[in-house]
Coordinates of C-alpha atoms and ligand atoms in Angstrom, one line a residue:
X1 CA 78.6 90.7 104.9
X2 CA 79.9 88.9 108.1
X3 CA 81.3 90.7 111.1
X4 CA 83.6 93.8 110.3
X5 CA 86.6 93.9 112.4
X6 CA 88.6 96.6 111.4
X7 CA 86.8 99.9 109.8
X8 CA 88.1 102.7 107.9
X9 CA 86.8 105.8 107.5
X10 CA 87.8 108.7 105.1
X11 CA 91.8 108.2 105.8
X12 CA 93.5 110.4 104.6
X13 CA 97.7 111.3 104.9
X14 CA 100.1 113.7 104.1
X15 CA 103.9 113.1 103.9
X16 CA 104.9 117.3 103.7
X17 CA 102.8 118.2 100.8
X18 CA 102.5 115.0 99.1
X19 CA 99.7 112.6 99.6
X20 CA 99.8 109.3 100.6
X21 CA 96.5 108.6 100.8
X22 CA 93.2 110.2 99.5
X23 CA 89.6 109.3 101.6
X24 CA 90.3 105.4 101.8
X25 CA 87.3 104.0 103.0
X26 CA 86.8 100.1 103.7
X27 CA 85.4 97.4 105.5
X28 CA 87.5 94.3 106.9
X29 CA 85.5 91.1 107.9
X30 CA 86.5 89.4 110.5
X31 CA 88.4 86.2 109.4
X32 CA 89.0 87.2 105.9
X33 CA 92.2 87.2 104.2
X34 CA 92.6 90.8 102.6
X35 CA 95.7 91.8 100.3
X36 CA 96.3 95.5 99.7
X37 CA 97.6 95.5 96.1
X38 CA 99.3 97.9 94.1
X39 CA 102.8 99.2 92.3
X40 CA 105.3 100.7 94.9
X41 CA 104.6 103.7 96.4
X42 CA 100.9 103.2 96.2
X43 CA 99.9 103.5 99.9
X44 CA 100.0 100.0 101.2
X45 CA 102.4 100.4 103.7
X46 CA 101.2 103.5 104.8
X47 CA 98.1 102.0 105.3
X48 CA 99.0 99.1 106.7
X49 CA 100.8 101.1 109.4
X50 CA 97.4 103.3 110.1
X51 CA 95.5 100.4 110.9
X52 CA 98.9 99.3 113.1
X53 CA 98.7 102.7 115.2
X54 CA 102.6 103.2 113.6
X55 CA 101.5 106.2 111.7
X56 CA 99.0 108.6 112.5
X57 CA 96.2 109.6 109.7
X58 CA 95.9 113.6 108.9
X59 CA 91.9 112.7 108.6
X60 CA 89.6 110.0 109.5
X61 CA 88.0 107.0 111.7
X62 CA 89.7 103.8 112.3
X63 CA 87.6 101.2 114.4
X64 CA 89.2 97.9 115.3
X65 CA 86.8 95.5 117.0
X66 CA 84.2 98.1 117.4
X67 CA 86.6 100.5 119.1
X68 CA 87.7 103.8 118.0
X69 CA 91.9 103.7 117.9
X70 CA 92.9 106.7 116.5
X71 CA 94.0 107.6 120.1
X72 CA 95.7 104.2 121.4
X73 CA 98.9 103.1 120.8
X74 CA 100.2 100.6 118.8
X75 CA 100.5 98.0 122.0
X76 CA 97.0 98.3 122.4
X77 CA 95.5 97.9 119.2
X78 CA 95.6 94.0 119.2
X79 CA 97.2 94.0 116.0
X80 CA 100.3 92.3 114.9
X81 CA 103.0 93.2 112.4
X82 CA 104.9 90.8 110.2
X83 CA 107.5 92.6 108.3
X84 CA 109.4 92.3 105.1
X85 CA 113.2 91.8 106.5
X86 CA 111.7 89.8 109.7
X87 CA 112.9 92.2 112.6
X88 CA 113.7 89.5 115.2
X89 CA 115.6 90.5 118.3
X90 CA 119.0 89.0 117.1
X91 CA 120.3 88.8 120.7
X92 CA 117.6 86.5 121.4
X93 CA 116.3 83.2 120.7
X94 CA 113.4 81.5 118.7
X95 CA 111.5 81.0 122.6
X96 CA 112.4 84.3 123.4
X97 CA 111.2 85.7 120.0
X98 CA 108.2 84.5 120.0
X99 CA 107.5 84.8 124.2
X100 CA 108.4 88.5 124.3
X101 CA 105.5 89.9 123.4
X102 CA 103.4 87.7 126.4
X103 CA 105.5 88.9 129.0
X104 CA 105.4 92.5 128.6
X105 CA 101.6 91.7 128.7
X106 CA 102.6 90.0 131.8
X107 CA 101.5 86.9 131.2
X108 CA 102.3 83.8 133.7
X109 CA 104.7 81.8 132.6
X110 CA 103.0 78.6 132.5
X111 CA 100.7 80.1 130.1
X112 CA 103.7 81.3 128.2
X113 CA 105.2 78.5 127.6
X114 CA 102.1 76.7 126.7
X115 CA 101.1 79.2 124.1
X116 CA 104.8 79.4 122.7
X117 CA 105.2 75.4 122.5
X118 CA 102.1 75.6 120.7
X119 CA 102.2 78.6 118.0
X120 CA 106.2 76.8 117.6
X121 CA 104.5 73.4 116.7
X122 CA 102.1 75.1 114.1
X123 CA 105.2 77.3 112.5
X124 CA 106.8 73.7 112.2
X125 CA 109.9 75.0 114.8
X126 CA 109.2 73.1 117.6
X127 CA 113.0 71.4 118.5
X128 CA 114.2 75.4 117.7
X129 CA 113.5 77.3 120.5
X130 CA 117.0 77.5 121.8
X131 CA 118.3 78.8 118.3
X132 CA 119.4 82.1 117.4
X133 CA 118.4 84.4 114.5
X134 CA 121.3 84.2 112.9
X135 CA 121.5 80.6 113.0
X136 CA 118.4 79.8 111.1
X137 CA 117.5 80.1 107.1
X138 CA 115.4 83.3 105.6
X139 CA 112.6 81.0 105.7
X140 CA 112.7 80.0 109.4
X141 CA 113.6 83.2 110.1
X142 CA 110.3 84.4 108.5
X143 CA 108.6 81.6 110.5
X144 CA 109.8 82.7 113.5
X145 CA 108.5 85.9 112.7
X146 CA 105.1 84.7 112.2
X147 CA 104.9 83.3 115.0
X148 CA 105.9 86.3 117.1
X149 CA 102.6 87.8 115.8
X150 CA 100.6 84.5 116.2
X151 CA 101.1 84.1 119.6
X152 CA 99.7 87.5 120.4
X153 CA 95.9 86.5 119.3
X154 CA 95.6 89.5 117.6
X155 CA 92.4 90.7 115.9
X156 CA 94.0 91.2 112.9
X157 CA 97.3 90.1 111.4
X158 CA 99.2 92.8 109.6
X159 CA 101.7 91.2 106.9
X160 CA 103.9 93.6 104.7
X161 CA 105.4 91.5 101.8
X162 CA 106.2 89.0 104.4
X163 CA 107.8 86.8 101.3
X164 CA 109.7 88.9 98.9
X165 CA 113.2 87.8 100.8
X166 CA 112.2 84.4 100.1
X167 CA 113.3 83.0 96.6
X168 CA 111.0 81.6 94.4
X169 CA 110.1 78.4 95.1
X170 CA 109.9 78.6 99.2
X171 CA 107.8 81.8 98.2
X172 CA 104.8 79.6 97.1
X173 CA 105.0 76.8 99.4
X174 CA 104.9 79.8 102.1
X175 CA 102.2 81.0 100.5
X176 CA 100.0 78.0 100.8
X177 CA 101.3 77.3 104.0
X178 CA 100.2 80.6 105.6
X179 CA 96.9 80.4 103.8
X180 CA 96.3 77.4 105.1
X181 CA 97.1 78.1 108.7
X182 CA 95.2 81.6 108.4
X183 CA 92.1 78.9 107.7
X184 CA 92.5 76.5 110.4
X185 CA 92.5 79.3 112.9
X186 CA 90.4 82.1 111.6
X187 CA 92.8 84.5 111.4
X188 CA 91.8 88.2 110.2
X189 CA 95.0 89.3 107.9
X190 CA 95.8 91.7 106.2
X191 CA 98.3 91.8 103.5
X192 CA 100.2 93.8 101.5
X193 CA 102.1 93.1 98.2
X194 CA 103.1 94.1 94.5
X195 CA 102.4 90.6 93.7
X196 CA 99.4 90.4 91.5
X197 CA 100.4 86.3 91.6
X198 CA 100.4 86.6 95.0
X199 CA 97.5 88.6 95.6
X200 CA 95.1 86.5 93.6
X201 CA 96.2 83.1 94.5
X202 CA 95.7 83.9 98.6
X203 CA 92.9 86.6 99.2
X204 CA 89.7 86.3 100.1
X205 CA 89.3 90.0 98.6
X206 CA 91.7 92.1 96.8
X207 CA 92.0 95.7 97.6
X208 CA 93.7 97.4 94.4
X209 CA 95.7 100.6 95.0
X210 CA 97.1 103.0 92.7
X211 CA 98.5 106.7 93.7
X212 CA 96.5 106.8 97.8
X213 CA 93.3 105.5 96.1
X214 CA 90.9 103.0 95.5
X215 CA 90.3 101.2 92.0
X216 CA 88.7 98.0 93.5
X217 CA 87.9 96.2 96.4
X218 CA 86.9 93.0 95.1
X219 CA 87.1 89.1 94.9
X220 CA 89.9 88.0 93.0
X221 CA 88.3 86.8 90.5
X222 CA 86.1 90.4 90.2
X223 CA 89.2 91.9 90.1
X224 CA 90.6 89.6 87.3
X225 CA 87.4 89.4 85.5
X226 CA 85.7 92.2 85.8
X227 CA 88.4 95.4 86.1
X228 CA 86.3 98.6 87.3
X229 CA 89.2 100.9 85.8
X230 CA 92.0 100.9 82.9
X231 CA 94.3 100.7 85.9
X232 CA 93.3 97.4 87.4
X233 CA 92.8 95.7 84.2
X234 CA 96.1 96.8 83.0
X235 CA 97.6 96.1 86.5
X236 CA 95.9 92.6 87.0
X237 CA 97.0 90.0 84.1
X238 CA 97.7 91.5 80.9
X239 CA 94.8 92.7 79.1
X240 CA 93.6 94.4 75.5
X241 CA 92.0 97.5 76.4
X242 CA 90.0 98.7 73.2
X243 CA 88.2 101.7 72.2
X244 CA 84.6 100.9 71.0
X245 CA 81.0 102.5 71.3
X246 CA 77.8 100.7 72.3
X247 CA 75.2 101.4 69.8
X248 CA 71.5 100.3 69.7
X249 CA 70.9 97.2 68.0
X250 CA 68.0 95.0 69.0
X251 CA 69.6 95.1 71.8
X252 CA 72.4 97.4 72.7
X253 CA 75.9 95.9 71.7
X254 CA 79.2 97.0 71.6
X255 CA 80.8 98.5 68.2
X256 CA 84.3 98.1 67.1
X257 CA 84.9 100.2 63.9
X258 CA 81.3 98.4 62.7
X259 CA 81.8 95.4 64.1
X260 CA 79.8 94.1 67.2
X261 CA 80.9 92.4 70.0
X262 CA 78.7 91.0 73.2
X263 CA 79.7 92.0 75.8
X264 CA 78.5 91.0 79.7
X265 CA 76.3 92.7 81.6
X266 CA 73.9 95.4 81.4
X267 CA 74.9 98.7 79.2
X268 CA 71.5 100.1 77.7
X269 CA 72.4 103.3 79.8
X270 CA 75.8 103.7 77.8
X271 CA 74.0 104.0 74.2
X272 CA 76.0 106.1 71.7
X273 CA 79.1 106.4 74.1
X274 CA 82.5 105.5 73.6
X275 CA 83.1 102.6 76.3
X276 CA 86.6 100.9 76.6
X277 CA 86.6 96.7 77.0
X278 CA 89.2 94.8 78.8
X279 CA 89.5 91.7 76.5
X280 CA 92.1 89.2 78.0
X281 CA 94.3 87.5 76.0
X282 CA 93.6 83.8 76.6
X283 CA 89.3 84.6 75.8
X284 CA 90.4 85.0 72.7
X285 CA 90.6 82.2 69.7
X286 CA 92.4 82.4 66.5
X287 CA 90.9 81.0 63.8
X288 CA 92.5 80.7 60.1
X289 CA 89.0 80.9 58.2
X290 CA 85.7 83.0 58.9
X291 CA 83.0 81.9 61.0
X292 CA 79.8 83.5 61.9
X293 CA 79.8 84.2 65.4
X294 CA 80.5 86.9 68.3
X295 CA 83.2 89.3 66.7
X296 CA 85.0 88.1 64.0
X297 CA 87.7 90.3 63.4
X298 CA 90.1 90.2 60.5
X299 CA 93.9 90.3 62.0
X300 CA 97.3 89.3 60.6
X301 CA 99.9 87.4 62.5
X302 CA 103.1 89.3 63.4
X303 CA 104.6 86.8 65.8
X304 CA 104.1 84.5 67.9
X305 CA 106.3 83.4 71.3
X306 CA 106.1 79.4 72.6
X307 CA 105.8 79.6 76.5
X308 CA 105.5 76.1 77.5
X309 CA 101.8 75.8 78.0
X310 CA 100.9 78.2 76.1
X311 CA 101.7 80.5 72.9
X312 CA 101.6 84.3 72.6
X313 CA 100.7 85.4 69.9
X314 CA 101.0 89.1 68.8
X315 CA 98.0 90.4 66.2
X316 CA 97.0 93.3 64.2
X317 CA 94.1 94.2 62.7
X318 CA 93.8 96.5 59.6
X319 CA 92.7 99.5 61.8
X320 CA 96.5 99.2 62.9
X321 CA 95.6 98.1 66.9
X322 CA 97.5 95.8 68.3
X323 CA 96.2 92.5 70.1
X324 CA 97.8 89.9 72.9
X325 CA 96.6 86.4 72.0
X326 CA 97.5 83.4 74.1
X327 CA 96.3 80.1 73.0
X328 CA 96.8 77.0 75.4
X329 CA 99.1 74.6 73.4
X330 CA 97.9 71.5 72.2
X331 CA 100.9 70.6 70.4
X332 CA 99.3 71.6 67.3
X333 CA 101.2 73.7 64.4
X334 CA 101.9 77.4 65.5
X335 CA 99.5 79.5 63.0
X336 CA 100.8 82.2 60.7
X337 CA 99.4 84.6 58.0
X338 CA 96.3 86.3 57.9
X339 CA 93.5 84.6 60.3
X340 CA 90.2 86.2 61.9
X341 CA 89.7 86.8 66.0
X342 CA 86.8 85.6 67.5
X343 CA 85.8 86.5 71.6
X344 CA 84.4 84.6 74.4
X345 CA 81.7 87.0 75.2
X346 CA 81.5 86.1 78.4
X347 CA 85.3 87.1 79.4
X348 CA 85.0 90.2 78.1
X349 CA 84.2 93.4 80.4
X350 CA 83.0 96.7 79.6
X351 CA 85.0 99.2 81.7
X352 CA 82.8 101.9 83.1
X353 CA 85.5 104.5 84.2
X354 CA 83.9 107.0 81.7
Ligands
ADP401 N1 108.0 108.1 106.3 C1 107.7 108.7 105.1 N2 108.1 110.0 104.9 C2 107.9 110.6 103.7 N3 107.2 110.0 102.7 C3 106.8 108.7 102.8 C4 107.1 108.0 104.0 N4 106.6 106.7 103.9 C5 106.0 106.7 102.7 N5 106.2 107.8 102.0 C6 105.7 108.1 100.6 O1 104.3 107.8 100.6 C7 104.0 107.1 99.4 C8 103.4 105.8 99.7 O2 104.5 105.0 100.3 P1 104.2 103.5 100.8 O3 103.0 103.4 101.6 O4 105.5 103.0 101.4 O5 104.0 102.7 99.4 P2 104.0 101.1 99.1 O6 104.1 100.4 100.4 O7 102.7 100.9 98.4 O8 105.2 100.9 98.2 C9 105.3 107.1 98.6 O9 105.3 108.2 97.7 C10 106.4 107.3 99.6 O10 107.5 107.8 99.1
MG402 MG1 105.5 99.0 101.0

């Protein structure tokens, strides 16, 4: 692991008598791109506001830069907050925006201007700096906002759901833009969103939140891949979670009413227990005859849905379970009828919640 920058230890936080957040412990490394992820009302703003110095924890340590903050003020942290609906100063302009926070550091103004003329030109609004908020588009706006935070060099860039005013389409290009800029400057941020798009197309690591705890802290493609709970892998993608037992064969392998699947990874410990798998829908190939290989399943078709570049198709087998199927379209005849599954091994994922 490189160089943590910001630390938490044990947070926990009330609101009344409900809980926000329960013992979150992580480690952020410095120049990472980290996205808190979860369903609303998860925690990610609450702790995205901790590590700001806007709310203050019931329990626990939070060190930024090697420092202990639990005790400084916001202002002092070195952190800076981009938020969902912008918060510019409407009275002011894009310069004055983006200066502000400079000169109540009491900056000189020559460096001011320098630094502003500069973090402008990155944000693509230099010619704007005379403009006011209310003169711009949601997506300038946001811009300007971004660079409010830039210009303060913080040690880590706080972002919550910076895009979700943003339609569609600005939304992505956004997304790469900021990614790309976090990059070329090597910027810590951390970011919260609902997004599970969003999350997995821009972090480094994904932090996955449900109810003030923990599920993962992992890579995206961990996360996707390899799900530690039913939570994440039903959160993440969409997903066939199914029942099964790992029994001792030669080696041990996983048992679906009799028939066996491989699985990844190492599960000799988890002989004779019932094990869930998260089996996603595209590792999995419909075939209208037999064959002999990993987990060949007898299903019928109930229907299928054309998507474009890809079809859904909908499954059951004969112990009544129902299974997602997507199959990348080849332009090839949609199938029907009775037909057998059979699973990439390697895409499947033993859940060890149990
Ligand atoms: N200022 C507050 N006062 C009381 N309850 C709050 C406050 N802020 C958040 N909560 C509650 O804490 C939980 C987590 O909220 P929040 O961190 O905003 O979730 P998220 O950002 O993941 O949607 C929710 O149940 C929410 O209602
Ligand atoms: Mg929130």
């Amino acid at each position: 692991m490189g160089q943590v920058i910001v630390e938490l230890k044990n947070i926990t936080k009330f609101f009344g008598a409900s809980k926000a957040l329960d013992e979150i412990n992580l480690q952020i490394e410095k120049e990472k791109f980290i996205t808190f992820l979860g369903p609303s009302g998860c925690g990610k703003t609450t702790l995205l506001r901790i590590i700001a110095g806007f709310y203050e924890p019931d329990a626990g340590e939070i060190t930024i830069n090697n420092r202990r903050v639990e005790n400084v003020p916001p202002y002092d942290r070195n952190t800076a907050m981009v938020f969902q609906e912008y918060a510019l100063f409407p009275h002011m302009t894009v310069y004055q925006n983006v200066a502000y926070g400079l000169e109540v550091k009491n900056k000189n103004k020559t460096e001011i201007d320098a630094k502003v003329e500069e973090v402008l030109k990155l944000m693509q609004l230099s010619g704007m700096e005379k403009r006011y908020p209310n003169e711009m588009s949601g997506g300038q706006q946001q811009r300007v906002a971004v660079a409010r935070a830039l210009v303060m060099d913080p040690h880590a860039l706080l972002l919550d759901e910076p895009l979700s005013n943003l339609d569609a389409q600005l939304r992505e290009s956004v997304r790469v833009e900021l990614r790309l800029i976090q990059k070329k400057l090597g910027l810590t941020a951390i970011y919260v969103t609902h997004d599970q798009q969003e999350a997995l197309s821009m972090s480094d690591m994904i932090v996955v939140m449900n109810k003030g705890v923990i599920h993962q802290f992992g890579t995206p493609k961990e996360i996707y891949f390899c799900p530690r709970t039913r939570f994440v892998a039903d959160f993440i993608g969409s997903t066939n979670l199914v029942d099964a037992r790992v029994v001792k064969e030669d080696i041990p392998v996983v048992s679906y009413h009799g028939i066996h699947l491989q699985v990844k990874g190492n599960y000799e410990a988890l002989v004779d227990q019932d094990v869930v798998v998260s089996i996603r829908p595209e590792c999995i190939k419909i075939n209208k005859v037999s064959k002999e290989s990993n987990f060949n399943l007898p299903i019928k078709i109930l229907h299928s849905m054309f998507l474009g570049e890809k079809v859904r198709y909908h499954v059951e087998d004969s112990y009544g379970k129902e299974w997602r199927v997507d199959s990348f379209d080849s332009g090839e005849e949609i199938l029907e009828g009775s037909a057998y599954l059979n699973i990439q091994s390697e895409k499947s994922h033993l859940i060890q919640e149990q």
